[in-house]
Short mmCIF file of N, CA, C and O in Angstrom, two decimals:
data_model
loop_
_atom_site.label_atom_id
_atom_site.label_comp_id
_atom_site.label_asym_id
_atom_site.label_seq_id
_atom_site.Cartn_x
_atom_site.Cartn_y
_atom_site.Cartn_z
N MET U 1 -139.05 52.38 167.92
CA MET U 1 -138.45 51.09 167.66
C MET U 1 -139.56 50.13 167.24
O MET U 1 -140.65 50.17 167.77
N LEU U 2 -139.23 49.27 166.28
CA LEU U 2 -140.19 48.32 165.76
C LEU U 2 -139.82 46.92 166.23
O LEU U 2 -138.67 46.49 166.07
N PHE U 3 -140.79 46.23 166.80
CA PHE U 3 -140.60 44.87 167.31
C PHE U 3 -141.49 43.95 166.49
O PHE U 3 -142.72 44.01 166.59
N ILE U 4 -140.87 43.12 165.65
CA ILE U 4 -141.61 42.20 164.80
C ILE U 4 -141.65 40.86 165.52
O ILE U 4 -140.60 40.30 165.86
N GLU U 5 -142.87 40.36 165.71
CA GLU U 5 -143.03 39.15 166.52
C GLU U 5 -144.13 38.25 165.98
O GLU U 5 -144.98 38.67 165.20
N TYR U 6 -144.08 37.01 166.42
CA TYR U 6 -145.20 36.08 166.28
C TYR U 6 -145.60 35.79 167.72
O TYR U 6 -144.85 35.15 168.46
N PRO U 7 -146.74 36.33 168.18
CA PRO U 7 -147.08 36.27 169.60
C PRO U 7 -147.09 34.88 170.24
O PRO U 7 -146.88 34.77 171.44
N LYS U 8 -147.30 33.83 169.46
CA LYS U 8 -147.31 32.48 170.04
C LYS U 8 -145.90 31.92 170.22
O LYS U 8 -145.73 30.89 170.88
N CYS U 9 -144.91 32.56 169.65
CA CYS U 9 -143.52 32.11 169.73
C CYS U 9 -142.96 32.41 171.13
O CYS U 9 -143.00 33.55 171.58
N THR U 10 -142.43 31.41 171.80
CA THR U 10 -141.92 31.61 173.17
C THR U 10 -140.71 32.54 173.19
O THR U 10 -140.55 33.31 174.14
N THR U 11 -139.88 32.50 172.16
CA THR U 11 -138.73 33.41 172.12
C THR U 11 -139.21 34.85 171.97
O THR U 11 -138.68 35.75 172.60
N CYS U 12 -140.24 35.06 171.15
CA CYS U 12 -140.81 36.40 171.00
C CYS U 12 -141.42 36.88 172.31
O CYS U 12 -141.26 38.04 172.69
N GLN U 13 -142.10 35.99 173.01
CA GLN U 13 -142.69 36.34 174.31
C GLN U 13 -141.60 36.75 175.30
O GLN U 13 -141.75 37.73 176.04
N LYS U 14 -140.52 35.99 175.31
CA LYS U 14 -139.40 36.28 176.20
C LYS U 14 -138.78 37.64 175.86
O LYS U 14 -138.49 38.45 176.75
N ALA U 15 -138.60 37.91 174.56
CA ALA U 15 -138.01 39.19 174.12
C ALA U 15 -138.93 40.36 174.47
O ALA U 15 -138.46 41.40 174.95
N ARG U 16 -140.23 40.20 174.25
CA ARG U 16 -141.19 41.26 174.57
C ARG U 16 -141.15 41.57 176.07
O ARG U 16 -141.10 42.74 176.47
N LYS U 17 -141.16 40.53 176.89
CA LYS U 17 -141.12 40.70 178.34
C LYS U 17 -139.84 41.44 178.75
O LYS U 17 -139.86 42.36 179.57
N TRP U 18 -138.72 41.05 178.13
CA TRP U 18 -137.44 41.69 178.44
C TRP U 18 -137.47 43.17 178.07
O TRP U 18 -137.05 44.02 178.87
N LEU U 19 -137.99 43.49 176.88
CA LEU U 19 -138.09 44.90 176.46
C LEU U 19 -138.94 45.70 177.44
O LEU U 19 -138.57 46.81 177.82
N GLU U 20 -140.07 45.12 177.85
CA GLU U 20 -140.95 45.80 178.79
C GLU U 20 -140.26 46.01 180.13
O GLU U 20 -140.37 47.09 180.74
N GLU U 21 -139.54 45.00 180.60
CA GLU U 21 -138.82 45.12 181.88
C GLU U 21 -137.73 46.19 181.83
O GLU U 21 -137.41 46.82 182.84
N GLN U 22 -137.15 46.39 180.64
CA GLN U 22 -136.10 47.41 180.48
C GLN U 22 -136.68 48.80 180.25
O GLN U 22 -135.94 49.78 180.17
N GLY U 23 -138.00 48.86 180.09
CA GLY U 23 -138.65 50.15 179.86
C GLY U 23 -138.45 50.68 178.44
O GLY U 23 -138.50 51.89 178.20
N VAL U 24 -138.21 49.79 177.50
CA VAL U 24 -137.98 50.17 176.11
C VAL U 24 -139.32 50.35 175.41
O VAL U 24 -140.16 49.45 175.42
N ALA U 25 -139.53 51.52 174.81
CA ALA U 25 -140.75 51.78 174.06
C ALA U 25 -140.62 51.16 172.67
O ALA U 25 -139.58 51.29 172.03
N PHE U 26 -141.67 50.47 172.23
CA PHE U 26 -141.63 49.84 170.91
C PHE U 26 -143.03 49.72 170.34
O PHE U 26 -144.02 49.76 171.06
N GLU U 27 -143.06 49.59 169.02
CA GLU U 27 -144.32 49.31 168.31
C GLU U 27 -144.24 47.84 167.91
O GLU U 27 -143.30 47.42 167.24
N ALA U 28 -145.22 47.05 168.34
CA ALA U 28 -145.24 45.63 168.03
C ALA U 28 -145.96 45.39 166.70
O ALA U 28 -146.94 46.07 166.39
N ARG U 29 -145.44 44.44 165.95
CA ARG U 29 -146.05 44.07 164.66
C ARG U 29 -146.11 42.56 164.55
O ARG U 29 -145.08 41.90 164.69
N HIS U 30 -147.29 42.04 164.29
CA HIS U 30 -147.53 40.60 164.16
C HIS U 30 -147.03 40.18 162.77
O HIS U 30 -147.59 40.59 161.75
N ILE U 31 -146.01 39.34 162.74
CA ILE U 31 -145.35 38.99 161.48
C ILE U 31 -146.23 38.19 160.53
O ILE U 31 -146.06 38.27 159.31
N LYS U 32 -147.17 37.43 161.07
CA LYS U 32 -148.03 36.64 160.20
C LYS U 32 -149.13 37.51 159.59
O LYS U 32 -149.50 37.35 158.44
N GLU U 33 -149.66 38.45 160.38
CA GLU U 33 -150.71 39.34 159.90
C GLU U 33 -150.17 40.42 158.97
O GLU U 33 -150.84 40.83 158.03
N ARG U 34 -148.97 40.89 159.26
CA ARG U 34 -148.34 41.94 158.44
C ARG U 34 -146.89 41.55 158.13
O ARG U 34 -145.96 42.05 158.73
N PRO U 35 -146.72 40.61 157.18
CA PRO U 35 -145.35 40.19 156.85
C PRO U 35 -144.54 41.35 156.28
O PRO U 35 -145.10 42.25 155.67
N PRO U 36 -143.24 41.31 156.48
CA PRO U 36 -142.40 42.38 155.94
C PRO U 36 -142.37 42.35 154.41
O PRO U 36 -142.48 41.29 153.81
N THR U 37 -142.22 43.52 153.83
CA THR U 37 -142.09 43.64 152.38
C THR U 37 -140.65 43.33 151.98
O THR U 37 -139.74 43.40 152.83
N PRO U 38 -140.41 43.04 150.70
CA PRO U 38 -139.02 42.84 150.28
C PRO U 38 -138.14 44.06 150.57
O PRO U 38 -136.98 43.92 150.96
N GLU U 39 -138.71 45.25 150.43
CA GLU U 39 -137.96 46.48 150.69
C GLU U 39 -137.57 46.60 152.17
O GLU U 39 -136.45 46.97 152.50
N GLU U 40 -138.54 46.29 153.05
CA GLU U 40 -138.24 46.33 154.49
C GLU U 40 -137.15 45.31 154.82
O GLU U 40 -136.20 45.61 155.55
N LEU U 41 -137.31 44.11 154.29
CA LEU U 41 -136.32 43.06 154.57
C LEU U 41 -134.93 43.46 154.09
O LEU U 41 -133.94 43.24 154.79
N LYS U 42 -134.87 44.07 152.92
CA LYS U 42 -133.56 44.50 152.38
C LYS U 42 -132.94 45.56 153.30
O LYS U 42 -131.75 45.52 153.59
N ASP U 43 -133.77 46.48 153.78
CA ASP U 43 -133.30 47.52 154.70
C ASP U 43 -132.80 46.90 156.01
O ASP U 43 -131.71 47.20 156.48
N TRP U 44 -133.60 46.02 156.58
CA TRP U 44 -133.23 45.39 157.86
C TRP U 44 -131.98 44.54 157.70
O TRP U 44 -131.13 44.51 158.56
N TRP U 45 -131.89 43.83 156.59
CA TRP U 45 -130.72 43.01 156.30
C TRP U 45 -129.47 43.90 156.28
O TRP U 45 -128.45 43.57 156.88
N GLY U 46 -129.57 45.05 155.60
CA GLY U 46 -128.44 45.99 155.55
C GLY U 46 -128.05 46.50 156.93
O GLY U 46 -126.87 46.62 157.24
N ARG U 47 -129.04 46.78 157.76
CA ARG U 47 -128.77 47.28 159.11
C ARG U 47 -128.18 46.19 160.02
O ARG U 47 -127.48 46.50 160.97
N SER U 48 -128.52 44.94 159.72
CA SER U 48 -128.13 43.86 160.64
C SER U 48 -126.67 43.45 160.52
O SER U 48 -126.08 42.97 161.48
N GLY U 49 -126.12 43.58 159.31
CA GLY U 49 -124.75 43.11 159.09
C GLY U 49 -124.65 41.59 159.02
O GLY U 49 -123.55 41.03 159.01
N LEU U 50 -125.79 40.91 158.96
CA LEU U 50 -125.81 39.44 158.94
C LEU U 50 -125.92 38.92 157.50
O LEU U 50 -126.43 39.61 156.64
N PRO U 51 -125.49 37.67 157.30
CA PRO U 51 -125.78 37.05 156.00
C PRO U 51 -127.30 36.90 155.86
O PRO U 51 -128.00 36.68 156.85
N LEU U 52 -127.80 37.00 154.64
CA LEU U 52 -129.24 36.95 154.41
C LEU U 52 -129.85 35.65 154.92
O LEU U 52 -130.98 35.63 155.42
N ARG U 53 -129.12 34.56 154.87
CA ARG U 53 -129.65 33.26 155.33
C ARG U 53 -130.06 33.30 156.80
O ARG U 53 -130.90 32.52 157.24
N LYS U 54 -129.49 34.22 157.57
CA LYS U 54 -129.84 34.34 158.99
C LYS U 54 -131.25 34.88 159.21
O LYS U 54 -131.76 34.86 160.32
N PHE U 55 -131.88 35.38 158.14
CA PHE U 55 -133.24 35.89 158.24
C PHE U 55 -134.28 34.79 158.05
O PHE U 55 -135.46 35.02 158.22
N PHE U 56 -133.82 33.59 157.68
CA PHE U 56 -134.75 32.49 157.48
C PHE U 56 -134.96 31.72 158.78
O PHE U 56 -134.01 31.42 159.49
N ASN U 57 -136.22 31.39 159.04
CA ASN U 57 -136.58 30.58 160.21
C ASN U 57 -136.35 29.11 159.84
O ASN U 57 -137.26 28.42 159.39
N THR U 58 -135.12 28.66 160.03
CA THR U 58 -134.73 27.32 159.57
C THR U 58 -135.40 26.19 160.36
O THR U 58 -135.40 25.05 159.92
N SER U 59 -135.97 26.51 161.51
CA SER U 59 -136.65 25.46 162.28
C SER U 59 -138.15 25.43 161.99
O SER U 59 -138.86 24.60 162.53
N GLY U 60 -138.61 26.32 161.12
CA GLY U 60 -140.03 26.39 160.82
C GLY U 60 -140.50 25.31 159.85
O GLY U 60 -139.72 24.81 159.03
N LEU U 61 -141.77 24.97 159.96
CA LEU U 61 -142.36 23.95 159.09
C LEU U 61 -142.32 24.36 157.63
O LEU U 61 -142.03 23.55 156.75
N LYS U 62 -142.61 25.62 157.36
CA LYS U 62 -142.64 26.11 155.97
C LYS U 62 -141.27 25.98 155.32
O LYS U 62 -141.15 25.59 154.16
N TYR U 63 -140.23 26.31 156.06
CA TYR U 63 -138.85 26.21 155.57
C TYR U 63 -138.57 24.77 155.15
O TYR U 63 -138.00 24.50 154.09
N LYS U 64 -138.98 23.84 155.99
CA LYS U 64 -138.74 22.42 155.72
C LYS U 64 -139.62 21.91 154.58
O LYS U 64 -139.15 21.16 153.72
N GLU U 65 -140.88 22.33 154.57
CA GLU U 65 -141.81 21.93 153.50
C GLU U 65 -141.27 22.31 152.13
O GLU U 65 -141.39 21.56 151.17
N LEU U 66 -140.72 23.51 152.04
CA LEU U 66 -140.22 24.03 150.77
C LEU U 66 -138.80 23.55 150.44
O LEU U 66 -138.25 23.92 149.41
N ALA U 67 -138.21 22.75 151.34
CA ALA U 67 -136.84 22.23 151.16
C ALA U 67 -135.85 23.35 150.87
O ALA U 67 -135.01 23.25 149.98
N LEU U 68 -135.96 24.42 151.64
CA LEU U 68 -135.13 25.60 151.37
C LEU U 68 -133.66 25.39 151.68
O LEU U 68 -132.81 26.07 151.12
N LYS U 69 -133.36 24.44 152.54
CA LYS U 69 -131.95 24.16 152.84
C LYS U 69 -131.19 23.89 151.54
O LYS U 69 -130.06 24.35 151.37
N ASP U 70 -131.83 23.17 150.63
CA ASP U 70 -131.19 22.82 149.36
C ASP U 70 -131.38 23.89 148.29
O ASP U 70 -130.53 24.03 147.41
N LYS U 71 -132.45 24.65 148.37
CA LYS U 71 -132.78 25.62 147.32
C LYS U 71 -132.11 26.98 147.49
O LYS U 71 -131.76 27.64 146.51
N LEU U 72 -131.93 27.43 148.75
CA LEU U 72 -131.41 28.79 148.98
C LEU U 72 -130.06 29.06 148.33
O LEU U 72 -129.87 30.14 147.76
N PRO U 73 -129.10 28.13 148.40
CA PRO U 73 -127.79 28.44 147.81
C PRO U 73 -127.85 28.79 146.31
O PRO U 73 -127.02 29.56 145.83
N GLY U 74 -128.85 28.29 145.61
CA GLY U 74 -128.97 28.57 144.18
C GLY U 74 -129.83 29.78 143.85
O GLY U 74 -130.00 30.12 142.68
N MET U 75 -130.34 30.44 144.87
CA MET U 75 -131.21 31.60 144.66
C MET U 75 -130.44 32.90 144.80
O MET U 75 -129.54 33.00 145.62
N SER U 76 -130.85 33.91 144.02
CA SER U 76 -130.23 35.23 144.15
C SER U 76 -130.75 35.89 145.44
O SER U 76 -131.75 35.46 146.01
N GLU U 77 -130.08 36.95 145.86
CA GLU U 77 -130.52 37.68 147.05
C GLU U 77 -131.92 38.26 146.84
O GLU U 77 -132.76 38.21 147.74
N GLU U 78 -132.18 38.77 145.65
CA GLU U 78 -133.51 39.34 145.36
C GLU U 78 -134.58 38.26 145.44
O GLU U 78 -135.68 38.50 145.96
N GLU U 79 -134.28 37.06 144.93
CA GLU U 79 -135.24 35.95 145.01
C GLU U 79 -135.49 35.54 146.46
O GLU U 79 -136.62 35.26 146.85
N GLN U 80 -134.43 35.53 147.26
CA GLN U 80 -134.57 35.17 148.67
C GLN U 80 -135.41 36.21 149.41
O GLN U 80 -136.29 35.86 150.22
N LEU U 81 -135.18 37.49 149.15
CA LEU U 81 -135.96 38.55 149.79
C LEU U 81 -137.43 38.46 149.40
O LEU U 81 -138.32 38.59 150.24
N ALA U 82 -137.68 38.20 148.11
CA ALA U 82 -139.06 38.07 147.63
C ALA U 82 -139.74 36.87 148.30
O ALA U 82 -140.90 36.94 148.71
N LEU U 83 -139.01 35.77 148.44
CA LEU U 83 -139.56 34.58 149.09
C LEU U 83 -139.88 34.85 150.55
O LEU U 83 -140.96 34.50 151.04
N LEU U 84 -138.96 35.48 151.27
CA LEU U 84 -139.19 35.81 152.67
C LEU U 84 -140.45 36.66 152.84
O LEU U 84 -141.20 36.50 153.79
N ALA U 85 -140.69 37.55 151.89
CA ALA U 85 -141.84 38.46 151.98
C ALA U 85 -143.17 37.77 151.71
O ALA U 85 -144.22 38.32 152.02
N THR U 86 -143.14 36.55 151.18
CA THR U 86 -144.39 35.85 150.86
C THR U 86 -145.08 35.29 152.09
O THR U 86 -146.28 35.06 152.08
N ASP U 87 -144.32 35.05 153.16
CA ASP U 87 -144.89 34.40 154.34
C ASP U 87 -144.07 34.75 155.57
O ASP U 87 -142.89 34.38 155.66
N GLY U 88 -144.70 35.45 156.51
CA GLY U 88 -144.00 35.86 157.73
C GLY U 88 -143.43 34.69 158.51
O GLY U 88 -142.47 34.84 159.26
N MET U 89 -144.01 33.50 158.33
CA MET U 89 -143.52 32.33 159.08
C MET U 89 -142.17 31.84 158.55
O MET U 89 -141.52 31.03 159.20
N LEU U 90 -141.74 32.32 157.41
CA LEU U 90 -140.41 31.96 156.89
C LEU U 90 -139.31 32.80 157.54
O LEU U 90 -138.14 32.45 157.48
N VAL U 91 -139.71 33.90 158.17
CA VAL U 91 -138.74 34.86 158.72
C VAL U 91 -138.40 34.53 160.16
O VAL U 91 -139.28 34.30 160.99
N LYS U 92 -137.11 34.53 160.46
CA LYS U 92 -136.66 34.31 161.84
C LYS U 92 -137.14 35.49 162.67
O LYS U 92 -137.10 36.63 162.25
N ARG U 93 -137.56 35.20 163.86
CA ARG U 93 -138.08 36.23 164.75
C ARG U 93 -137.66 35.98 166.17
O ARG U 93 -137.22 34.87 166.45
N PRO U 94 -137.77 36.96 167.02
CA PRO U 94 -138.22 38.32 166.76
C PRO U 94 -137.15 39.13 166.01
O PRO U 94 -136.00 38.73 165.95
N ILE U 95 -137.60 40.26 165.48
CA ILE U 95 -136.69 41.23 164.88
C ILE U 95 -136.95 42.55 165.58
O ILE U 95 -138.10 42.96 165.75
N LEU U 96 -135.88 43.19 166.00
CA LEU U 96 -135.98 44.51 166.62
C LEU U 96 -135.25 45.49 165.71
O LEU U 96 -134.07 45.32 165.42
N VAL U 97 -135.99 46.50 165.24
CA VAL U 97 -135.44 47.48 164.31
C VAL U 97 -135.39 48.84 165.00
O VAL U 97 -136.41 49.34 165.48
N GLY U 98 -134.20 49.41 165.04
CA GLY U 98 -134.02 50.72 165.63
C GLY U 98 -133.18 51.59 164.72
O GLY U 98 -132.87 51.21 163.59
N ASP U 99 -132.78 52.75 165.20
CA ASP U 99 -131.96 53.66 164.40
C ASP U 99 -130.61 53.01 164.09
O ASP U 99 -129.78 52.84 164.99
N GLY U 100 -130.44 52.64 162.85
CA GLY U 100 -129.15 52.11 162.40
C GLY U 100 -128.89 50.65 162.71
O GLY U 100 -127.80 50.16 162.47
N PHE U 101 -129.86 49.94 163.27
CA PHE U 101 -129.63 48.52 163.55
C PHE U 101 -130.88 47.69 163.36
O PHE U 101 -132.00 48.21 163.39
N ALA U 102 -130.67 46.40 163.16
CA ALA U 102 -131.76 45.42 163.14
C ALA U 102 -131.19 44.16 163.79
O ALA U 102 -130.13 43.67 163.39
N LEU U 103 -131.89 43.68 164.81
CA LEU U 103 -131.46 42.49 165.53
C LEU U 103 -132.41 41.35 165.18
O LEU U 103 -133.63 41.52 165.26
N VAL U 104 -131.85 40.21 164.81
CA VAL U 104 -132.65 39.06 164.39
C VAL U 104 -132.46 37.94 165.40
O VAL U 104 -131.33 37.52 165.67
N GLY U 105 -133.58 37.46 165.97
CA GLY U 105 -133.49 36.47 167.04
C GLY U 105 -133.21 37.20 168.34
O GLY U 105 -132.77 38.35 168.33
N PHE U 106 -133.48 36.57 169.45
CA PHE U 106 -133.28 37.23 170.74
C PHE U 106 -132.08 36.66 171.47
O PHE U 106 -132.06 35.50 171.88
N ARG U 107 -131.06 37.50 171.58
CA ARG U 107 -129.90 37.21 172.41
C ARG U 107 -129.74 38.42 173.32
O ARG U 107 -129.37 39.51 172.86
N GLU U 108 -130.05 38.23 174.59
CA GLU U 108 -130.13 39.35 175.53
C GLU U 108 -128.89 40.24 175.51
O GLU U 108 -129.01 41.46 175.46
N ALA U 109 -127.72 39.66 175.54
CA ALA U 109 -126.49 40.46 175.59
C ALA U 109 -126.37 41.35 174.34
O ALA U 109 -126.00 42.53 174.44
N GLU U 110 -126.71 40.80 173.20
CA GLU U 110 -126.64 41.57 171.95
C GLU U 110 -127.65 42.71 171.97
O GLU U 110 -127.35 43.83 171.57
N TRP U 111 -128.85 42.42 172.44
CA TRP U 111 -129.89 43.45 172.50
C TRP U 111 -129.49 44.53 173.52
O TRP U 111 -129.68 45.71 173.28
N ARG U 112 -128.95 44.12 174.65
CA ARG U 112 -128.54 45.08 175.69
C ARG U 112 -127.49 46.03 175.11
O ARG U 112 -127.55 47.24 175.32
N THR U 113 -126.53 45.50 174.37
CA THR U 113 -125.47 46.31 173.78
C THR U 113 -126.05 47.28 172.75
O THR U 113 -125.74 48.47 172.76
N ALA U 114 -126.89 46.77 171.86
CA ALA U 114 -127.47 47.62 170.80
C ALA U 114 -128.33 48.74 171.38
O ALA U 114 -128.36 49.84 170.82
N LEU U 115 -128.98 48.47 172.50
CA LEU U 115 -129.85 49.48 173.12
C LEU U 115 -129.12 50.31 174.18
O LEU U 115 -129.73 51.14 174.85
N SER U 116 -127.82 50.04 174.33
CA SER U 116 -126.99 50.76 175.32
C SER U 116 -127.58 50.66 176.72
O SER U 116 -127.68 51.66 177.44
N LEU U 117 -127.95 49.46 177.13
CA LEU U 117 -128.54 49.25 178.46
C LEU U 117 -127.52 48.64 179.43
O LEU U 117 -126.63 47.94 179.06
#
């Protein structure tokens, strides 16, 4: 299982602690040091079943700096994926990727269900 995180993010810290407490084995990846590629994002988006906009960190400074709230509706999905891949700080986190699923953001009940815990 792949756990994409920004270690300074309190939600990521909470999710990591929860995974460890549940005894879930995972490989951690620092999103700023190793941002996801457009291909990875497209795969995770497909696994998640979420609208692509849910992959954007809407509370982040970069999102606001780039005025993406106004720009995203006019962008194609490919353009949005390429943009997300330019900077890990644009991506909502944490992301947990497993066989057949990708969870974006930490909601304990959703993670518990996906991991059959």
